[in-house]
Amino acid sequence: MATIIYISLAFLLIFCVMAVMSHSLLKSAIYLALASATLGVILYVLGAYWAAVIEVSVCSGLITVIFISAISLSKIKKEEVQKLYSDKKRMWFLPVMLIVVGVALIVLALANDLSLTNTAEKVTEDFREIFWNTRQADIIGQIVTILIGGIAVFVLFRDDEDKK
Amino acid sequence: MNYLNYAGEAFLLIPLSAIFLNNICNKRFIEKHFHILTGAVALLQMIAAVFAFYIMDANQMLNFDFSVFGSSKITGIELFDINPVSLVFLFCIGMVAFVSVMISIRTIDVKKGSYVNLLMTLLIGMNGMVMVSDLFSLYVFLDVIGISSFVMIAMFRSRKGLEGSIKYLIISEIASIFILMGLSFISMKTGSLSFKDIGRNLLTNTFELQTILIYAAIILMIAGFSIKAGIVPFHSWLPDAHQSADTSISVLLSGIVIKIAGIYGIYVLTNIFGGIKAYQVSLAGLGIISVVVGALLAACQSHFKRIVAYSSVSQMGYILLGLSTGSTLGIVGAVAHVFSHAAFKSTLFTNAAAIHEQTGTLEIDEMGGLQSRMPVTAFSSTIAFLSTAGIPPFAGFWSKLLIVMALWGSGNQILAGFALCASILTSAYFLRLQKKVFFGKTPEHLSSVTEVTGSIKFAEILLTAVTCIVGVLFPLIIIFLHSRGLI
């Protein structure tokens, strides 16, 4: 189990770095989807089946569809984006630093003999029960976060009335 | 305890209802009366905090845990929790939000509906953060605060605002990642993120738990919350964000957001890890550096809001010094300084709004002699400055005195001496500010300037009264709280 997790973590790191380093928005969205899918695998192996399903279906599936739809609707052409980045140097120290940190964390984990406990097996309550009666504060916080996302899009991307 | 449950629910439900009302009402009606809605929410928040405090005192309670929206309460699981300290924070949130609304009446001309929405989400984030009893829930509400603040800074889409907001977003998210990593390490070692469970585990398994992972978690979380609080050396985002935002938003950021997102987080950590010596030393080190460097940087600035922003960096250091002692006196001093800082920093930002409104500038080199033309602003600014510098009998004096006494009592005499000397630095940069803005010769282009009127003037008078009254009554308040067993 630990081997699958460590391999998945390495892939997760690679996909996340590629999502940040890519000059193509479309490729970034796809790398992000792959990162979410890998995270889903880790959650599944750890026994958090509900979290894994939500991660894969929502983060890897639905959000990627929204991203790709938004990118295809945007008017900026691929050539324009490439031109915008053509004179900018890529900061390759970022992936190098991340790999160093990743290796350090794995060494730390191995040195401390961190056991990976299957916490999901201990949970016997109903899913709804856990969601609302034990993690209610998180749910409220998440709802408000989504609300702010909506407000942010409205405030930051809508043309001002006075400009019209 | 139904009344306490209602009061607790009110802190989340009232802002949510205000968002609902704001968006279903006629747009023109809201644009015209937005201040009534937001002002009422802020006032209700203060009333609810005082009411809850009264009920808890009457029932000799030190904390009350509850759930919202009528969900069934499971024994042993605390969803939300209110206690005297969280009520002080909740009152401060209401007070600063009220001041922000007073300023916004004069400074915000467009996007009033969006301001209402964002102020309410920010209130929910801050209220939620001080009421949760679990580190992960605290992180969720911390992100609500971060995203709301980012959108508020950027909402008018000025070049400076967008630059400040992007800086804030990136640094704030880095802080969130640090905090999340810290939470993960704690969860790995203790198996729970509930404040009480972690504290209990630390008490019972002291030797086992004080491993490298727990220390790594403490370092990451102190760094994360210090970034949010603008503590030196994590302060670079703060002056830019505060300067670039509208003054009604700057007052929120400096007056309360950095305290809730940063200082309250460190307060929670102090309750859990306060007994660990390395933790105390780290806080004391960060605190004293912040006090001195913040004051020195404030002395070098020429923009009114930047001086006040750097002053916040310095004052956050005092709060950290109080918390670093881990003693009751130090924590009381830190919480008292949160309140007094909220009052005098809000006054100074209200002064900034008044001056900008009347002169069109906040560059102190372009001002002078405004004392005779803006007497109320000059007077309230002087009171706020005296309170910031810790001059008796204002609120800032008592809170700083408690912090210095706590430092002395815990054997940190050198730090206590530094904290006292830094007050001289505070006086120096505020004297420079007062001299440049309110005294000397009035430049030609400011000869027709008159005193600000309306809501800003009202806020100036109100906050000055709070600073004076709390200052005079402070010893009595402390004696009362002590006699009731609340501290």
XYZ file of C-alpha atoms in Angstrom:
651
model
C 0.000 0.000 0.000
C 2.821 2.387 0.944
C 4.519 1.774 -2.438
C 1.375 2.755 -4.372
C 1.054 5.870 -2.264
C 4.674 6.954 -2.729
C 4.532 6.354 -6.503
C 1.231 8.258 -6.688
C 2.739 11.101 -4.655
C 5.639 11.325 -7.129
C 3.174 11.486 -10.046
C 1.099 14.055 -8.175
C 4.177 16.243 -7.762
C 5.092 15.908 -11.462
C 1.563 16.748 -12.669
C 1.311 19.743 -10.338
C 4.676 21.104 -11.517
C 3.690 20.595 -15.163
C 0.355 22.374 -14.556
C 2.224 25.415 -13.235
C 5.074 25.362 -15.773
C 3.035 24.784 -18.943
C 2.533 27.759 -21.292
C -0.690 26.334 -22.683
C -3.835 26.889 -20.600
C -5.391 23.756 -22.049
C -2.408 21.602 -21.104
C -2.398 23.154 -17.612
C -6.054 22.207 -17.165
C -5.333 18.646 -18.290
C -2.324 18.309 -15.960
C -4.496 19.623 -13.118
C -7.115 16.964 -13.928
C -4.405 14.283 -13.883
C -3.149 15.615 -10.534
C -6.692 15.378 -9.122
C -7.090 11.850 -10.484
C -3.804 10.818 -8.821
C -4.962 12.373 -5.566
C -8.173 10.347 -5.961
C -6.080 7.172 -6.197
C -4.212 8.096 -2.979
C -7.482 8.784 -1.159
C -8.914 5.459 -2.390
C -5.862 3.498 -1.260
C -6.068 5.180 2.134
C -9.666 4.023 2.427
C -11.376 7.401 2.064
C -13.699 6.086 -0.662
C -16.214 8.940 -0.584
C -13.475 11.564 -0.761
C -11.848 9.650 -3.658
C -15.116 9.502 -5.611
C -15.772 13.218 -5.062
C -12.171 14.119 -5.952
C -12.268 12.189 -9.228
C -15.795 13.144 -10.281
C -15.846 16.803 -9.234
C -12.232 18.016 -9.222
C -10.922 15.825 -12.010
C -14.098 15.667 -14.091
C -16.508 18.544 -13.657
C -13.966 21.284 -12.948
C -11.808 20.231 -15.920
C -14.859 20.435 -18.180
C -15.558 23.953 -16.860
C -11.916 24.972 -17.358
C -11.787 23.639 -20.910
C -15.131 25.266 -21.763
C -13.889 28.618 -20.403
C -10.596 28.326 -22.319
C -12.372 27.501 -25.576
C -14.754 30.437 -25.051
C -11.918 32.920 -24.389
C -10.878 35.049 -27.342
C -7.120 34.875 -26.785
C -5.421 32.878 -29.544
C -2.763 30.279 -28.826
C -0.163 32.274 -30.788
C -0.875 35.383 -28.707
C -0.335 33.494 -25.462
C 2.927 32.022 -26.775
C 4.069 35.504 -27.886
C 3.233 36.836 -24.425
C 5.528 34.275 -22.820
C 8.213 34.138 -25.516
C 10.562 36.651 -23.839
C 9.979 35.339 -20.335
C 12.377 32.883 -18.774
C 10.952 29.776 -17.190
C 11.857 29.509 -13.533
C 13.194 25.969 -13.523
C 14.376 26.309 -9.937
C 10.735 25.792 -8.889
C 10.450 22.121 -9.972
C 13.979 21.436 -8.725
C 13.106 22.912 -5.330
C 9.844 20.943 -5.223
C 11.601 17.682 -6.058
C 14.161 18.349 -3.292
C 11.364 19.082 -0.811
C 9.443 15.996 -1.987
C 12.450 13.719 -1.541
C 13.165 15.291 1.868
C 9.581 14.639 2.985
C 9.700 11.009 1.828
C 13.023 10.528 3.652
C 11.485 12.155 6.734
C 8.474 9.839 6.477
C 10.657 6.750 6.117
C 13.029 7.835 8.896
C 10.113 8.336 11.277
C 8.536 5.038 10.213
C 5.198 6.702 9.548
C 2.506 4.051 9.482
C -0.351 4.623 7.087
C -3.488 3.851 9.054
C -6.700 2.986 7.319
C -8.872 5.521 9.132
C -11.950 4.998 6.981
C -12.454 1.485 8.350
C -13.004 2.881 11.837
C -15.869 5.106 10.664
C -19.191 3.439 11.195
C -21.582 6.388 11.036
C -23.718 7.258 8.084
C -22.066 9.494 5.448
C -24.721 12.205 5.913
C -24.264 11.984 9.665
C -20.530 12.678 9.357
C -21.050 15.417 6.801
C -23.593 17.435 8.723
C -23.407 16.483 12.378
C -19.639 16.198 12.841
C -18.157 18.395 10.072
C -20.915 21.010 9.951
C -18.527 23.956 10.404
C -16.468 22.858 7.374
C -19.567 22.490 5.220
C -20.748 26.004 6.117
C -17.262 27.355 5.387
C -17.184 25.574 2.003
C -20.633 26.897 1.061
C -19.491 30.443 1.862
C -16.287 29.878 -0.161
C -18.356 28.885 -3.206
C -20.545 31.943 -2.608
C -17.460 34.215 -2.577
C -16.280 32.564 -5.800
C -19.553 33.591 -7.442
C -19.355 37.113 -6.013
C -15.703 37.401 -7.121
C -16.552 36.498 -10.723
C -19.393 39.014 -10.655
C -17.257 41.797 -9.103
C -13.984 41.297 -10.961
C -15.028 40.188 -14.439
C -18.268 42.032 -15.159
C -17.985 45.239 -17.186
C -18.731 48.330 -15.136
C -22.046 49.984 -15.870
C -20.473 53.409 -16.072
C -18.015 52.163 -18.698
C -20.930 50.944 -20.823
C -29.036 27.700 27.178
C -31.290 28.436 24.211
C -30.463 32.139 24.316
C -26.746 31.423 23.972
C -27.482 29.084 21.065
C -29.461 31.858 19.351
C -26.654 34.361 19.966
C -24.087 31.911 18.582
C -26.211 31.196 15.506
C -26.749 34.924 15.003
C -23.051 35.454 14.270
C -23.397 33.265 11.166
C -27.049 33.673 10.218
C -27.308 37.476 10.344
C -24.574 38.107 7.734
C -25.985 35.259 5.593
C -29.456 36.829 5.763
C -27.955 40.208 4.833
C -26.417 38.677 1.681
C -29.821 37.206 0.812
C -31.590 40.545 1.420
C -28.953 42.480 -0.513
C -29.437 40.311 -3.559
C -33.224 40.091 -3.614
C -33.881 43.798 -3.003
C -34.125 46.361 -5.744
C -30.616 47.391 -6.853
C -31.305 51.138 -6.654
C -32.803 50.752 -3.183
C -29.699 48.879 -1.987
C -27.325 51.411 -3.583
C -29.133 54.126 -1.641
C -29.513 52.324 1.694
C -26.635 49.826 1.776
C -25.198 51.457 4.886
C -28.381 50.809 6.884
C -28.244 47.081 6.139
C -24.517 46.682 6.818
C -24.515 49.063 9.793
C -27.411 47.117 11.344
C -25.540 43.816 10.908
C -22.412 45.268 12.580
C -24.480 46.716 15.436
C -26.374 43.444 15.915
C -23.063 41.615 16.053
C -21.845 43.875 18.887
C -25.167 43.501 20.724
C -25.091 39.694 20.312
C -21.520 39.584 21.685
C -22.445 41.672 24.746
C -25.644 39.655 25.260
C -23.812 36.318 25.069
C -21.185 37.636 27.497
C -23.925 38.680 29.920
C -25.654 35.276 29.749
C -22.377 33.404 30.228
C -21.456 35.588 33.186
C -24.915 35.154 34.760
C -24.608 31.363 34.448
C -20.958 31.274 35.555
C -19.965 29.622 32.258
C -16.483 29.752 30.753
C -17.484 28.307 27.389
C -20.552 27.129 25.491
C -20.515 24.728 22.544
C -23.335 24.553 20.050
C -24.382 23.502 16.554
C -26.336 25.567 14.052
C -29.395 25.161 11.810
C -31.078 22.856 14.303
C -28.772 19.892 13.665
C -28.591 17.316 16.417
C -25.713 17.768 18.824
C -23.534 14.680 19.272
C -21.985 14.258 22.704
C -18.218 14.734 22.644
C -18.193 16.567 19.311
C -17.937 20.327 19.455
C -18.847 22.119 16.253
C -18.818 25.738 17.399
C -17.741 27.135 20.730
C -17.976 30.579 22.301
C -16.001 31.784 25.315
C -15.140 35.205 26.814
C -12.064 35.608 24.564
C -13.938 34.728 21.361
C -16.672 37.173 22.413
C -14.085 39.987 22.714
C -12.911 39.141 19.187
C -16.535 39.003 17.942
C -17.235 42.414 19.484
C -14.107 43.865 17.839
C -15.218 42.429 14.469
C -18.596 44.174 14.832
C -16.964 47.445 15.909
C -14.490 47.595 13.014
C -17.158 46.513 10.500
C -19.354 49.373 11.764
C -16.483 51.857 11.256
C -15.856 50.455 7.772
C -19.522 51.043 6.907
C -19.324 54.624 8.241
C -16.288 55.315 6.032
C -17.745 53.540 2.987
C -20.744 55.914 2.934
C -18.322 58.640 1.824
C -15.666 56.712 -0.053
C -17.552 54.073 -2.072
C -19.552 55.382 -5.019
C -19.841 52.266 -7.175
C -20.318 48.538 -6.523
C -22.075 49.178 -3.218
C -24.028 45.923 -3.504
C -20.788 43.982 -4.020
C -19.254 45.727 -1.006
C -22.195 44.515 1.099
C -21.830 40.945 -0.188
C -18.094 40.856 0.438
C -18.280 42.508 3.861
C -20.851 39.915 4.909
C -18.796 36.953 3.656
C -15.774 38.436 5.438
C -17.850 38.673 8.633
C -18.950 35.048 8.285
C -15.320 34.015 7.776
C -14.067 35.923 10.812
C -16.992 34.948 13.042
C -16.650 31.309 12.013
C -12.917 31.305 12.665
C -13.252 32.553 16.241
C -16.107 30.151 17.022
C -14.823 26.834 15.674
C -13.243 24.269 17.952
C -11.269 22.293 15.399
C -8.084 23.232 13.505
C -9.381 22.085 10.102
C -12.582 24.137 10.432
C -10.382 27.067 11.451
C -8.401 26.583 8.230
C -11.605 26.538 6.138
C -12.819 29.832 7.613
C -9.300 31.262 7.287
C -9.562 30.700 3.544
C -12.977 32.393 3.519
C -11.292 35.452 5.094
C -8.373 35.315 2.632
C -10.526 35.111 -0.504
C -12.973 37.788 0.716
C -10.082 40.152 1.521
C -8.471 39.528 -1.867
C -11.665 40.371 -3.752
C -12.290 43.419 -1.557
C -8.828 44.849 -2.303
C -9.229 44.216 -6.027
C -12.912 45.119 -6.393
C -12.424 48.614 -7.867
C -9.955 47.230 -10.429
C -7.452 50.062 -10.123
C -3.896 49.162 -11.145
C -2.605 49.585 -7.585
C -5.547 47.657 -6.146
C -5.022 44.711 -8.501
C -1.285 44.666 -7.795
C -1.856 44.770 -4.028
C -4.543 42.104 -4.206
C -2.440 39.682 -6.285
C 0.445 40.135 -3.842
C -1.949 39.485 -0.960
C -3.491 36.428 -2.649
C -0.176 34.754 -3.433
C 1.351 35.371 0.010
C -1.905 34.509 1.782
C -2.181 31.212 -0.105
C 1.432 30.340 0.729
C 0.516 30.952 4.376
C -2.537 28.703 3.975
C -0.353 25.923 2.530
C 2.018 26.204 5.512
C -0.912 26.005 7.913
C -2.444 23.037 6.062
C 0.882 21.172 6.166
C 1.140 21.910 9.881
C -2.398 20.563 10.420
C -1.539 17.394 8.521
C 1.497 16.744 10.708
C -0.526 17.321 13.882
C -3.291 15.048 12.618
C -0.716 12.343 11.822
C 0.677 12.445 15.352
C -2.398 13.062 17.490
C -5.156 11.526 15.335
C -7.435 14.510 15.879
C -7.614 18.201 15.053
C -9.985 19.217 17.854
C -8.340 21.823 20.108
C -9.263 19.876 23.218
C -8.100 16.480 21.882
C -4.720 17.849 20.784
C -4.206 19.594 24.117
C -5.229 16.426 26.007
C -2.902 14.240 23.892
C -0.026 16.644 24.437
C -0.596 16.553 28.194
C -0.801 12.785 28.433
C 1.877 11.853 25.859
C 4.299 14.758 26.227
C 7.488 12.851 25.418
C 6.062 10.846 22.580
C 4.428 13.775 20.863
C 7.266 16.254 21.062
C 8.840 14.727 17.991
C 10.309 16.356 14.935
C 6.892 16.299 13.213
C 5.211 18.269 15.993
C 8.054 20.811 15.924
C 7.788 21.001 12.114
C 4.032 21.563 12.487
C 4.598 24.339 15.030
C 7.162 26.078 12.795
C 4.913 25.838 9.730
C 1.848 27.075 11.580
C 3.657 29.960 13.293
C 5.055 30.990 9.881
C 1.622 30.699 8.250
C -0.228 32.697 10.882
C 2.631 35.234 11.067
C 2.281 35.862 7.323
C -1.441 36.424 7.830
C -0.741 38.798 10.754
C 1.966 40.727 8.868
C 4.668 39.903 11.420
C 8.289 40.739 10.458
C 9.862 39.133 8.349
C 6.584 38.105 6.682
C 5.189 41.637 6.437
C 6.043 42.739 2.872
C 2.491 42.300 1.544
C 0.775 44.308 4.270
C 1.607 47.974 3.496
C 1.000 47.507 -0.254
C -2.357 45.810 0.292
C -3.473 48.364 2.878
C -2.379 51.354 0.828
C -3.901 50.166 -2.435
C -7.341 49.305 -1.014
C -10.137 51.795 -0.442
C -9.898 53.239 3.109
C -13.141 51.516 4.154
C -11.420 48.224 3.266
C -7.992 49.196 4.693
C -9.657 49.765 8.058
C -11.014 46.221 7.962
C -7.681 44.725 6.947
C -5.601 46.583 9.505
C -8.242 46.881 12.200
C -9.430 43.296 12.373
C -8.522 40.916 9.496
C -4.839 40.584 10.423
C -5.863 39.997 14.036
C -8.378 37.283 13.304
C -6.502 35.555 10.452
C -3.119 35.826 12.150
C -3.231 36.661 15.829
C -6.268 34.524 16.686
C -4.571 31.563 14.990
C -1.460 32.124 17.117
C -3.689 32.476 20.197
C -5.178 29.032 19.438
C -1.681 27.590 19.002
C -0.658 29.178 22.324
C -3.537 27.409 24.067
C -2.333 24.103 22.621
C 1.474 24.424 22.526
C 2.001 27.325 24.967
C 3.848 25.078 27.409
C 6.637 24.212 24.934
C 9.689 26.402 25.598
C 10.783 26.532 21.929
C 7.322 27.809 21.001
C 7.529 30.620 23.569
C 11.016 31.631 22.418
C 9.944 31.675 18.747
C 6.980 33.931 19.495
C 9.076 36.246 21.663
C 11.761 36.506 18.947
C 9.249 37.253 16.190
C 7.395 39.657 18.478
C 10.355 41.825 19.441
C 11.712 41.944 15.858
C 8.274 42.963 14.646
C 7.902 45.661 17.307
C 11.245 47.297 16.494
C 11.429 46.807 12.701
C 7.766 47.812 12.211
C 8.358 51.044 14.147
C 11.583 51.831 12.256
C 9.932 51.219 8.877
C 6.944 53.375 9.884
C 9.345 56.223 10.653
C 10.690 56.102 7.066
C 7.328 56.371 5.257
C 5.721 59.445 3.749
C 2.245 58.068 2.979
C -0.306 58.337 5.822
C -1.746 54.839 5.248
C 1.685 53.219 4.938
C 2.745 54.732 8.286
C -0.405 53.373 9.900
C 0.083 49.985 8.184
C 3.684 49.654 9.412
C 2.465 50.751 12.834
C 0.129 47.720 12.722
C 3.153 45.486 12.048
C 4.799 46.920 15.164
C 1.675 46.578 17.320
C 1.136 42.950 16.238
C 4.596 42.348 17.699
C 3.358 43.518 21.118
C 0.466 41.060 20.944
C 2.902 38.269 20.087
C 5.102 39.261 23.037
C 2.071 38.970 25.342
C 1.193 35.536 23.954
C 4.820 34.369 24.162
C 4.729 34.490 27.954
C 2.032 31.777 28.003
C 0.794 33.267 31.307
C -2.776 34.407 32.010
C -1.547 37.988 32.434
C 0.210 37.900 29.062
C -2.819 36.458 27.284
C -5.150 39.003 28.935
C -2.725 41.761 27.875
C -2.624 40.421 24.311
C -6.426 40.194 24.051
C -6.768 43.682 25.584
C -4.263 44.977 23.011
C -6.333 43.383 20.235
C -9.296 45.470 21.419
C -7.375 48.710 21.973
C -5.516 48.298 18.674
C -8.835 47.737 16.870
C -10.098 51.025 18.373
C -7.068 53.268 17.780
C -6.129 51.795 14.389
C -9.709 52.236 13.192
C -9.509 55.861 14.387
C -6.311 56.444 12.409
C -7.794 54.947 9.232
C -10.927 57.045 9.724
C -8.609 60.070 9.987
C -6.944 58.946 6.744
C -10.369 58.778 5.072
C -11.240 62.257 6.399
C -7.965 63.781 5.212
C -8.148 62.121 1.789
C -11.755 63.216 1.424
C -10.937 66.855 2.181
C -7.437 67.270 0.708
C -7.317 64.637 -2.034
C -3.918 63.374 -0.903
C -2.366 61.203 1.789
C 1.274 62.172 1.172
C 2.266 63.802 4.461
C 4.949 65.952 2.763
C 2.186 67.718 0.824
C 0.229 68.594 3.986
C 0.562 70.862 6.994
C -1.374 73.076 9.381
C -4.596 71.085 9.170
C -5.145 71.307 12.927
C -7.015 74.607 12.724
C -8.974 73.527 9.636
C -9.851 69.999 10.761
C -9.958 70.223 14.588
C -12.019 67.064 15.186
C -9.771 64.961 12.948
C -6.655 66.452 14.572
C -7.983 65.782 18.078
C -9.049 62.182 17.374
C -5.738 61.520 15.612
C -3.835 62.805 18.657
C -5.824 60.572 21.024
C -5.234 57.562 18.746
C -1.525 58.353 18.578
C -1.267 58.697 22.371
C -3.060 55.383 22.795
C -0.787 53.692 20.223
C 2.317 55.000 21.994
C 0.992 53.657 25.309
C 0.482 56.999 27.063
C -1.875 56.862 30.104
C -4.815 56.837 30.588
C -5.805 55.603 27.120
C -6.704 51.984 26.239
C -3.332 51.273 24.610
C -1.479 52.136 27.810
C -3.200 49.478 29.911
C -2.845 46.691 27.370
C 0.855 47.466 26.854
C 1.353 47.694 30.618
C -0.129 44.204 31.065
C 2.121 42.838 28.308
C 5.257 44.430 29.829
C 4.266 43.180 33.304
C 3.726 39.672 31.933
C 7.131 39.746 30.216
C 8.790 40.967 33.420
C 6.965 38.365 35.496
C 8.013 35.534 33.190
C 11.688 36.469 33.550
C 12.051 38.279 30.212
C 13.235 41.586 31.662
C 15.308 42.429 28.572
C 12.318 41.945 26.270
C 10.189 44.056 28.629
C 12.835 46.807 28.402
C 12.884 46.568 24.581
C 9.083 46.733 24.457
C 9.156 49.895 26.578
C 11.876 51.495 24.449
C 9.947 50.673 21.275
C 7.120 52.858 22.609
C 9.520 55.796 22.231
C 9.974 54.825 18.580
C 6.172 54.716 18.211
C 5.980 58.209 19.670
C 8.704 59.372 17.264
C 6.984 58.300 14.045
C 3.583 59.499 15.198
C 4.994 62.859 16.325
C 6.475 63.219 12.841
C 3.098 62.357 11.320
C 1.237 64.798 13.589
C 3.744 67.575 12.915
C 3.694 67.142 9.128
C -0.085 66.813 8.814
C -1.607 68.969 11.509
C 1.014 71.550 12.496
C 3.256 74.019 10.691
C 2.320 76.160 7.723
C -0.621 75.261 5.521
C 0.331 74.876 1.854
C -1.450 77.180 -0.609
C -3.494 74.390 -2.216
C -4.937 73.341 1.171
C -6.008 76.816 2.307
C -9.680 76.140 1.588
C -9.812 72.782 3.410
C -12.582 72.386 6.001
C -13.504 69.742 8.565
C -15.026 66.510 7.281
C -18.728 66.075 7.982
C -21.255 63.254 8.230
C -20.504 59.612 8.888
C -16.698 59.919 8.950
C -16.846 62.652 11.597
C -19.307 60.542 13.578
C -16.955 57.529 13.403
C -14.003 59.675 14.533
C -15.903 60.953 17.579
C -17.260 57.514 18.445
C -13.883 55.770 18.270
C -12.142 58.526 20.218
C -14.803 58.181 22.910
C -14.273 54.381 22.986
C -10.481 54.800 23.336
C -10.896 57.339 26.177
C -13.733 55.572 28.046
C -12.150 52.103 27.868
C -8.854 53.668 28.971
C -10.394 55.325 32.024
C -12.516 52.302 32.958
C -9.893 49.651 32.131
C -8.794 48.887 35.728
C -12.444 48.540 36.763
C -13.156 46.199 33.822
C -10.189 43.993 34.777
C -11.254 43.931 38.456
C -14.822 43.037 37.422
C -13.702 40.225 35.104
C -11.356 38.882 37.760
C -14.036 38.955 40.439
C -16.388 36.996 38.160
C -13.728 34.355 37.557
C -13.593 35.113 33.824
C -9.823 35.783 33.853
